[in-house]
Short mmCIF file of C-alpha atoms in Angstrom, two decimals:
data_model
loop_
_atom_site.label_atom_id
_atom_site.label_comp_id
_atom_site.label_asym_id
_atom_site.label_seq_id
_atom_site.Cartn_x
_atom_site.Cartn_y
_atom_site.Cartn_z
CA MET A 1 -15.69 8.12 -20.24
CA SER A 2 -12.64 9.71 -18.62
CA GLU A 3 -10.41 8.84 -21.54
CA ARG A 4 -10.59 9.95 -25.16
CA ARG A 5 -10.92 7.33 -27.86
CA CYS A 6 -7.68 8.33 -29.49
CA SER A 7 -4.44 8.03 -27.56
CA THR A 8 -0.91 9.01 -28.30
CA LEU A 9 2.03 6.65 -28.52
CA SER A 10 2.97 7.77 -25.01
CA GLY A 11 -0.33 6.73 -23.48
CA PRO A 12 -3.96 7.72 -22.93
CA VAL A 13 -5.08 11.34 -23.07
CA VAL A 14 -7.14 12.11 -19.96
CA LYS A 15 -9.41 15.17 -19.98
CA ASP A 16 -8.58 17.89 -17.46
CA GLN A 17 -12.00 17.60 -15.81
CA TYR A 18 -11.06 14.10 -14.60
CA LYS A 19 -7.64 15.03 -13.24
CA VAL A 20 -6.69 15.81 -9.64
CA SER A 21 -4.40 18.46 -8.18
CA PRO A 22 -0.75 17.50 -7.56
CA PHE A 23 -1.01 17.95 -3.76
CA LEU A 24 -3.55 15.10 -3.55
CA VAL A 25 -0.75 12.67 -4.47
CA PHE A 26 0.48 13.20 -0.89
CA TYR A 27 -2.73 11.57 0.39
CA LEU A 28 -2.88 8.96 -2.38
CA VAL A 29 0.60 7.69 -1.54
CA HIS A 30 0.25 7.84 2.24
CA SER A 31 -3.26 6.34 2.41
CA VAL A 32 -2.36 3.32 0.27
CA GLN A 33 0.76 2.61 2.35
CA VAL A 34 -0.90 2.76 5.76
CA GLY A 35 -3.23 -0.24 5.79
CA VAL A 36 -3.40 -3.55 7.60
CA GLY A 37 0.38 -3.89 7.64
CA VAL A 38 0.76 -1.26 10.37
CA MET A 39 -1.19 -3.45 12.80
CA GLY A 40 1.44 -6.15 13.03
CA PHE A 41 4.55 -5.38 10.99
CA GLN A 42 6.69 -5.09 14.14
CA ARG A 43 6.81 -8.82 14.86
CA ILE A 44 7.94 -9.68 11.33
CA SER A 45 10.79 -7.15 11.29
CA ALA A 46 11.88 -7.85 14.88
CA SER A 47 12.00 -11.62 14.29
CA THR A 48 15.28 -11.15 12.40
CA ALA A 49 16.56 -7.67 13.32
CA GLY A 50 15.60 -7.73 17.01
CA ASN A 51 16.07 -4.37 18.76
CA ASP A 52 17.58 -3.01 15.52
CA ALA A 53 14.27 -3.50 13.69
CA TRP A 54 13.65 0.25 13.75
CA ILE A 55 16.80 0.64 11.62
CA SER A 56 15.33 -1.83 9.12
CA VAL A 57 12.08 0.13 8.95
CA PHE A 58 13.87 3.47 8.61
CA GLY A 59 16.25 2.03 6.01
CA ALA A 60 13.35 0.61 4.00
CA GLY A 61 11.67 4.02 4.04
CA LEU A 62 14.80 5.85 2.88
CA SER A 63 15.47 3.38 0.07
CA LEU A 64 11.92 3.75 -1.23
CA HIS A 65 12.44 7.50 -1.66
CA ILE A 66 14.93 6.51 -4.37
CA ILE A 67 12.39 4.13 -5.94
CA ILE A 68 9.75 6.89 -6.05
CA PHE A 69 12.34 9.13 -7.72
CA LEU A 70 12.95 6.42 -10.36
CA ILE A 71 9.21 6.00 -10.94
CA TYR A 72 8.85 9.71 -11.66
CA LYS A 73 11.88 9.68 -13.96
CA ILE A 74 10.28 6.80 -15.88
CA LEU A 75 6.78 8.31 -16.08
CA ASN A 76 7.94 11.86 -16.83
CA LYS A 77 9.74 10.50 -19.87
CA GLU A 78 6.93 8.13 -20.86
CA LYS A 79 4.11 10.68 -20.43
CA GLY A 80 1.74 7.76 -19.86
CA ASP A 81 1.13 4.82 -17.56
CA ILE A 82 2.75 1.41 -17.08
CA ILE A 83 0.54 -0.12 -19.79
CA SER A 84 1.91 2.20 -22.49
CA LEU A 85 5.40 1.88 -20.98
CA HIS A 86 5.35 -1.92 -21.31
CA LYS A 87 4.05 -1.68 -24.87
CA ASN A 88 6.72 0.82 -25.93
CA LEU A 89 9.58 -1.08 -24.28
CA PHE A 90 8.63 -4.71 -24.93
CA GLY A 91 6.05 -4.68 -27.71
CA LYS A 92 2.37 -5.60 -27.76
CA TRP A 93 2.50 -9.23 -26.62
CA ILE A 94 5.31 -9.31 -24.06
CA GLY A 95 4.31 -5.87 -22.82
CA GLY A 96 0.71 -7.03 -22.49
CA LEU A 97 1.78 -10.10 -20.51
CA LEU A 98 3.85 -7.97 -18.12
CA SER A 99 0.91 -5.59 -17.70
CA TRP A 100 -1.37 -8.49 -16.75
CA ILE A 101 1.16 -9.59 -14.12
CA VAL A 102 1.13 -6.09 -12.62
CA ILE A 103 -2.69 -6.11 -12.61
CA VAL A 104 -2.74 -9.46 -10.78
CA TYR A 105 -0.34 -8.00 -8.22
CA PHE A 106 -2.64 -5.03 -7.50
CA VAL A 107 -5.67 -7.32 -7.23
CA ALA A 108 -3.71 -9.57 -4.85
CA MET A 109 -2.96 -6.52 -2.72
CA SER A 110 -6.66 -5.68 -2.45
CA ILE A 111 -7.46 -9.29 -1.49
CA THR A 112 -4.74 -9.19 1.18
CA VAL A 113 -6.00 -5.92 2.64
CA LEU A 114 -9.65 -7.02 2.78
CA ARG A 115 -9.04 -10.50 4.19
CA THR A 116 -6.55 -9.34 6.81
CA TYR A 117 -8.90 -6.61 8.04
CA ILE A 118 -11.75 -9.12 8.31
CA GLU A 119 -9.46 -11.41 10.30
CA VAL A 120 -8.63 -8.58 12.71
CA ILE A 121 -12.34 -7.99 13.33
CA GLN A 122 -12.95 -11.72 13.82
CA VAL A 123 -10.08 -12.10 16.30
CA TRP A 124 -10.56 -8.92 18.31
CA MET A 125 -14.27 -8.11 18.10
CA PHE A 126 -16.70 -10.57 16.52
CA PRO A 127 -15.43 -14.18 16.22
CA ASP A 128 -18.59 -15.31 14.39
CA LEU A 129 -18.52 -12.50 11.83
CA ASN A 130 -19.68 -13.70 8.40
CA LYS A 131 -16.76 -12.86 6.12
CA TRP A 132 -18.93 -13.10 3.00
CA LEU A 133 -21.47 -10.62 4.34
CA PHE A 134 -18.96 -8.13 5.74
CA GLY A 135 -16.72 -8.39 2.68
CA GLY A 136 -19.70 -7.90 0.39
CA VAL A 137 -20.88 -4.78 2.23
CA PHE A 138 -17.37 -3.31 2.31
CA LEU A 139 -16.85 -3.97 -1.41
CA LEU A 140 -20.28 -2.47 -2.13
CA LEU A 141 -19.06 0.71 -0.46
CA THR A 142 -15.87 0.44 -2.54
CA TYR A 143 -17.95 0.19 -5.72
CA TYR A 144 -19.92 3.29 -4.71
CA CYS A 145 -16.64 5.22 -4.42
CA LEU A 146 -15.20 3.82 -7.66
CA SER A 147 -18.34 4.66 -9.63
CA GLY A 148 -17.60 8.35 -9.03
CA GLY A 149 -14.28 8.14 -10.86
CA PHE A 150 -10.71 8.78 -9.83
CA ARG A 151 -11.44 12.22 -8.36
CA VAL A 152 -13.70 10.56 -5.78
CA VAL A 153 -10.98 7.99 -5.04
CA ALA A 154 -8.55 10.85 -4.40
CA GLY A 155 -11.10 12.51 -2.11
CA ILE A 156 -11.59 9.29 -0.15
CA SER A 157 -7.80 9.10 0.24
CA PHE A 158 -7.77 12.62 1.68
CA PHE A 159 -10.40 11.78 4.29
CA GLY A 160 -8.73 8.41 4.92
CA VAL A 161 -5.66 10.31 6.13
CA VAL A 162 -7.25 13.28 7.91
CA LEU A 163 -10.21 11.72 9.78
CA PRO A 164 -8.45 8.80 11.54
CA PHE A 165 -5.22 10.75 12.11
CA TYR A 166 -6.10 11.07 15.80
CA LEU A 167 -5.05 7.42 16.14
CA VAL A 168 -1.44 8.59 15.83
CA LEU A 169 -1.80 9.96 19.37
CA THR A 170 -2.33 6.41 20.63
CA MET A 171 1.40 5.87 20.16
CA LEU A 172 1.84 7.97 23.32
CA PHE A 173 0.16 5.37 25.58
CA PRO A 174 2.99 2.78 25.55
CA VAL A 175 5.63 5.53 25.85
CA PHE A 176 4.85 5.94 29.56
CA TYR A 177 5.48 2.23 30.15
CA GLY A 178 8.38 1.74 27.76
CA HIS A 179 11.96 0.83 28.58
CA PHE A 180 13.93 2.70 25.93
CA GLN A 181 17.20 1.23 27.10
CA ASP A 182 16.03 -1.91 25.28
CA LEU A 183 17.00 -0.13 22.05
CA LEU A 184 20.65 -0.43 23.08
CA PRO A 185 23.11 -1.47 21.88
CA ILE A 186 22.45 -0.06 18.42
CA PHE A 187 23.68 -2.08 15.41
CA ASN A 188 23.63 -5.19 17.55
CA HIS A 189 22.75 -7.32 14.50
CA SER A 190 24.48 -8.14 11.23
CA VAL A 191 23.79 -6.40 7.94
CA LYS A 192 22.08 -9.55 6.68
CA GLU A 193 19.70 -9.62 9.66
CA ILE A 194 18.85 -5.94 9.23
CA TYR A 195 18.30 -6.57 5.49
CA GLU A 196 15.89 -9.41 6.34
CA GLY A 197 14.09 -6.94 8.59
CA VAL A 198 13.76 -4.58 5.63
CA LYS A 199 12.11 -7.36 3.62
CA GLY A 200 9.78 -8.07 6.53
CA ALA A 201 8.69 -4.44 6.70
CA SER A 202 8.13 -4.13 2.95
CA LEU A 203 4.41 -5.07 3.07
CA SER A 204 3.78 -2.00 5.22
CA PHE A 205 5.17 0.31 2.52
CA LEU A 206 3.60 -1.33 -0.53
CA GLY A 207 0.94 0.30 -2.67
CA PHE A 208 2.63 3.48 -3.85
CA THR A 209 3.40 1.73 -7.17
CA THR A 210 -0.25 2.36 -8.09
CA LEU A 211 1.27 5.67 -9.19
CA PHE A 212 2.14 3.80 -12.39
CA LEU A 213 -1.59 3.74 -13.24
CA TYR A 214 -2.96 7.07 -11.97
CA TYR A 215 -0.05 9.25 -13.16
CA PRO A 216 -2.02 10.43 -16.27
CA PHE A 217 -4.84 11.58 -13.95
CA ILE A 218 -2.64 14.18 -12.23
CA LYS A 219 -2.61 17.81 -13.36
CA GLU A 220 0.95 18.83 -14.16
CA PRO A 221 2.20 15.46 -12.86
CA GLU A 222 5.84 16.58 -12.72
CA LYS A 223 4.90 18.94 -9.86
CA SER A 224 3.41 16.07 -7.85
CA HIS A 225 6.80 14.44 -7.26
CA ARG A 226 7.53 16.37 -4.05
CA TRP A 227 4.05 15.55 -2.75
CA ALA A 228 4.60 11.84 -3.38
CA GLN A 229 7.91 12.03 -1.53
CA GLY A 230 6.21 13.92 1.29
CA GLY A 231 3.46 11.32 1.65
CA HIS A 232 6.03 8.55 1.81
CA LEU A 233 8.15 10.52 4.29
CA LEU A 234 5.16 10.78 6.64
CA THR A 235 4.69 7.00 6.37
CA THR A 236 8.37 6.39 7.12
CA ILE A 237 8.32 8.63 10.19
CA MET A 238 5.14 7.01 11.51
CA TYR A 239 6.42 3.45 11.07
CA THR A 240 9.85 4.23 12.53
CA VAL A 241 8.43 5.92 15.63
CA LEU A 242 5.90 3.11 16.07
CA MET A 243 8.67 0.52 15.78
CA ILE A 244 10.81 2.33 18.39
CA VAL A 245 7.88 2.58 20.82
CA THR A 246 7.00 -1.09 20.28
CA ILE A 247 10.56 -2.28 20.97
CA ALA A 248 10.61 -0.17 24.14
CA TYR A 249 7.28 -1.56 25.36
CA PHE A 250 7.62 -5.26 24.48
CA SER A 251 10.50 -7.55 25.31
CA THR A 252 12.00 -9.46 22.38
CA ALA A 253 10.34 -12.69 23.57
CA GLN A 254 6.96 -10.97 23.89
CA LEU A 255 7.20 -9.34 20.48
CA GLU A 256 7.92 -12.67 18.78
CA LYS A 257 4.61 -14.01 20.14
CA THR A 258 2.52 -10.86 19.60
CA ILE A 259 0.85 -11.00 16.18
CA TRP A 260 -0.93 -7.64 16.40
CA ALA A 261 1.51 -5.44 18.34
CA THR A 262 -0.18 -2.14 17.47
CA LEU A 263 -3.59 -3.41 18.54
CA THR A 264 -2.14 -4.78 21.77
CA THR A 265 -0.75 -1.36 22.70
CA TRP A 266 -4.24 0.10 22.25
CA LYS A 267 -5.37 -2.04 25.18
CA ILE A 268 -3.27 0.20 27.44
CA ALA A 269 -5.58 3.15 26.79
CA GLU A 270 -7.81 3.94 29.76
CA MET A 271 -10.57 6.50 29.34
CA PRO A 272 -13.59 7.25 31.54
CA PHE A 273 -16.05 6.87 28.67
CA VAL A 274 -14.72 3.67 27.02
CA GLN A 275 -13.33 0.44 28.43
CA ARG A 276 -12.03 -1.24 25.25
CA PHE A 277 -10.32 1.43 23.16
CA GLU A 278 -9.14 -1.15 20.61
CA TYR A 279 -12.78 -1.48 19.51
CA ILE A 280 -12.80 2.22 18.60
CA GLY A 281 -9.40 1.88 16.92
CA ILE A 282 -10.41 -1.11 14.77
CA ALA A 283 -13.71 0.53 13.79
CA SER A 284 -11.92 3.78 12.91
CA TRP A 285 -9.42 1.80 10.87
CA ALA A 286 -12.18 1.12 8.33
CA LEU A 287 -11.58 4.71 7.19
CA VAL A 288 -7.97 3.71 6.47
CA ILE A 289 -8.84 0.43 4.75
CA LEU A 290 -11.43 1.97 2.41
CA PRO A 291 -9.01 4.19 0.42
CA ASN A 292 -6.54 1.30 0.43
CA LEU A 293 -9.10 -0.89 -1.32
CA CYS A 294 -10.35 1.89 -3.59
CA ILE A 295 -6.88 2.70 -4.93
CA THR A 296 -5.72 -0.89 -5.49
CA VAL A 297 -9.02 -2.02 -7.04
CA TRP A 298 -9.12 1.11 -9.20
CA ALA A 299 -5.55 0.42 -10.37
CA GLY A 300 -6.36 -3.20 -11.22
CA GLY A 301 -9.57 -2.23 -13.00
CA ARG A 302 -7.87 0.62 -14.83
CA GLY A 303 -5.22 -1.75 -16.16
CA ILE A 304 -7.87 -4.21 -17.38
CA ARG A 305 -9.81 -1.41 -19.07
CA ARG A 306 -6.67 -0.22 -20.84
CA LEU A 307 -5.81 -3.70 -22.10
CA LEU A 308 -9.29 -4.92 -23.07
CA LYS A 309 -10.70 -1.48 -24.01
CA VAL A 310 -13.99 -2.02 -22.17
CA SER A 311 -16.19 0.18 -19.96
CA GLN A 312 -15.60 0.76 -16.26
CA LYS A 313 -18.83 -0.93 -15.13
CA SER A 314 -18.13 -4.10 -17.11
CA VAL A 315 -14.78 -4.41 -15.31
CA THR A 316 -15.42 -3.14 -11.77
CA ILE A 317 -18.38 -5.35 -10.79
CA PRO A 318 -16.82 -8.69 -11.89
CA LEU A 319 -13.49 -7.64 -10.37
CA LEU A 320 -15.07 -6.85 -6.99
CA PHE A 321 -16.96 -10.15 -7.06
CA LEU A 322 -13.70 -11.99 -7.81
CA ILE A 323 -12.00 -10.23 -4.88
CA LEU A 324 -14.88 -11.19 -2.56
CA VAL A 325 -14.74 -14.86 -3.59
CA LEU A 326 -10.95 -15.18 -3.43
CA SER A 327 -10.64 -13.34 -0.10
CA SER A 328 -13.32 -15.56 1.45
CA LEU A 329 -11.47 -18.73 0.43
CA PHE A 330 -8.73 -17.96 2.96
CA ALA A 331 -10.22 -19.43 6.12
CA LYS A 332 -7.29 -20.44 8.33
CA ARG A 333 -4.75 -18.17 9.99
CA GLU A 334 -1.89 -20.05 8.31
CA ASN A 335 -3.36 -19.39 4.85
CA ILE A 336 -3.83 -15.69 5.57
CA ASP A 337 -0.22 -15.53 6.78
CA LEU A 338 0.93 -17.11 3.52
CA LEU A 339 -1.15 -14.61 1.54
CA ASN A 340 0.52 -11.71 3.34
CA GLU A 341 3.95 -13.30 3.01
CA TYR A 342 3.75 -13.92 -0.74
CA THR A 343 2.19 -10.53 -1.46
CA SER A 344 5.02 -8.94 0.51
CA LYS A 345 7.68 -10.91 -1.39
CA VAL A 346 6.22 -10.08 -4.80
CA GLY A 347 5.94 -6.42 -3.81
CA PHE A 348 9.53 -6.40 -2.56
CA TYR A 349 10.93 -7.72 -5.85
CA PHE A 350 8.59 -5.55 -7.92
CA VAL A 351 9.77 -2.41 -6.13
CA TYR A 352 13.48 -3.13 -5.66
CA ILE A 353 14.24 -5.09 -8.84
CA TYR A 354 11.60 -4.52 -11.52
CA VAL A 355 11.28 -0.73 -11.17
CA PRO A 356 15.07 -0.10 -11.43
CA LEU A 357 15.16 -2.57 -14.33
CA LEU A 358 12.45 -0.60 -16.15
CA PHE A 359 14.44 2.58 -15.58
CA VAL A 360 17.61 1.05 -17.05
CA ILE A 361 15.81 -0.46 -20.07
CA GLN A 362 14.03 2.82 -20.82
CA TYR A 363 17.28 4.76 -20.48
CA VAL A 364 19.22 2.41 -22.77
CA LYS A 365 16.45 2.33 -25.38
CA SER A 366 16.20 6.13 -25.45
CA LYS A 367 19.98 6.36 -26.01
CA VAL A 368 19.81 3.82 -28.83
CA VAL A 369 16.93 5.67 -30.51
CA LYS A 370 18.82 8.98 -30.26
CA ALA A 371 21.94 7.36 -31.74
CA LYS A 372 19.95 6.18 -34.76
#
C-alpha cells in the first residue's frame, strides 16, 4: 500500500518511497494535455474565431497558467488532495458528492481519449478494426502500467513526451506550402467569437487538473509549481504554432470541413522509405495516448480508493472494464462528437469556474477560522 492507514486532517500521508521528483510534473502535465485533441482541435476553434483562432488558443493557454497558479495555492495550503479539500470545505456528505463528480469527470476523460483514438485508427487505417479487441488490449497495457504504482505512471509520462517528440518536426511540412498572409488582418473577429474559440480549444488543454489527485505523491510539491507551469507552457507553444501553420495551409472553407487537420497535414510528408507517413504518425501516437489514459484512470481510481477505502486491484480492474464497455457503446461519429463536446464543456467550467470558486471558498474559510 502506498498510503499509511492513518491520515491527517489535511489528507493522506504518502511514504517517500512512492513519491516522484518535482521535475516529473513537467511531463505529467504536458503528457496529459497532448492527447487526441491535438489531432483536430483546429476546426473547432476556427469555426468561430476564423483566422484569429490562434489568438484563442494562445489566450486559452495564458489563462490556464493562472488556473495552475490557483491550484497550487489551494493545494499548498491544503497539504492534501481534492478529496480531503472537499471534506474540509464542505463536510463529509456534500464533499463526498463533489468528489464523486470529479471522479466521474476523470473517467469520462479516459473514455473520450480511448474512443476517439480508436475512431482515428478506424477512419485512417483499419475501417474494420474491432473496437472491443483493440480497446481491451490497450486497457490491458494500461493496467500493467497502473499495477506498478504512480512512479511507473510518471515514468510512462516521461517516455510519452520524449519518444514521440520527433512528430513536432512534422509541423514543418505544411510551412513550405502555407500562405501566411491568411493570418491577416489580425483581430478580425469580435471578442465573443474569440472567446468561443477559447472554449473550443479547451479540450486540448484538459487533464492537468489530475494534479488535484497526485499532488501528495510529489516530493517537496511546492517546488514542482514551476515545472507544472513549464509543461503547460510547452503545450501552449505547440498548440499555438500548430494553429498558425494550419490556418496558413488551409483556407477557412477547407478547415471547416477538415475533421482531422493535423492528420491531413501529415499526408504532405514525402519520404523515400514510406508512402503514407500518417500511418507512422498514428501508430506513434499510441505512445502519447498511453500516458493520457494512465494518468486519468489512475486519478479516477485513486479518488475511488480514497472514498471507499479499498485496495487498488479491487478498483482498477472493474474501472478499466467499465471504461471498455462505455467507450465501445459509442458507435456513430455523431455520438463520439457529442462525447468530446460534453467532456470539453464540463472541463471548461470545472477549470474556469469551479477551481477559482474553490480558491475563494478556501480563502474565506481560512480568514473566518483565524478570526475565531
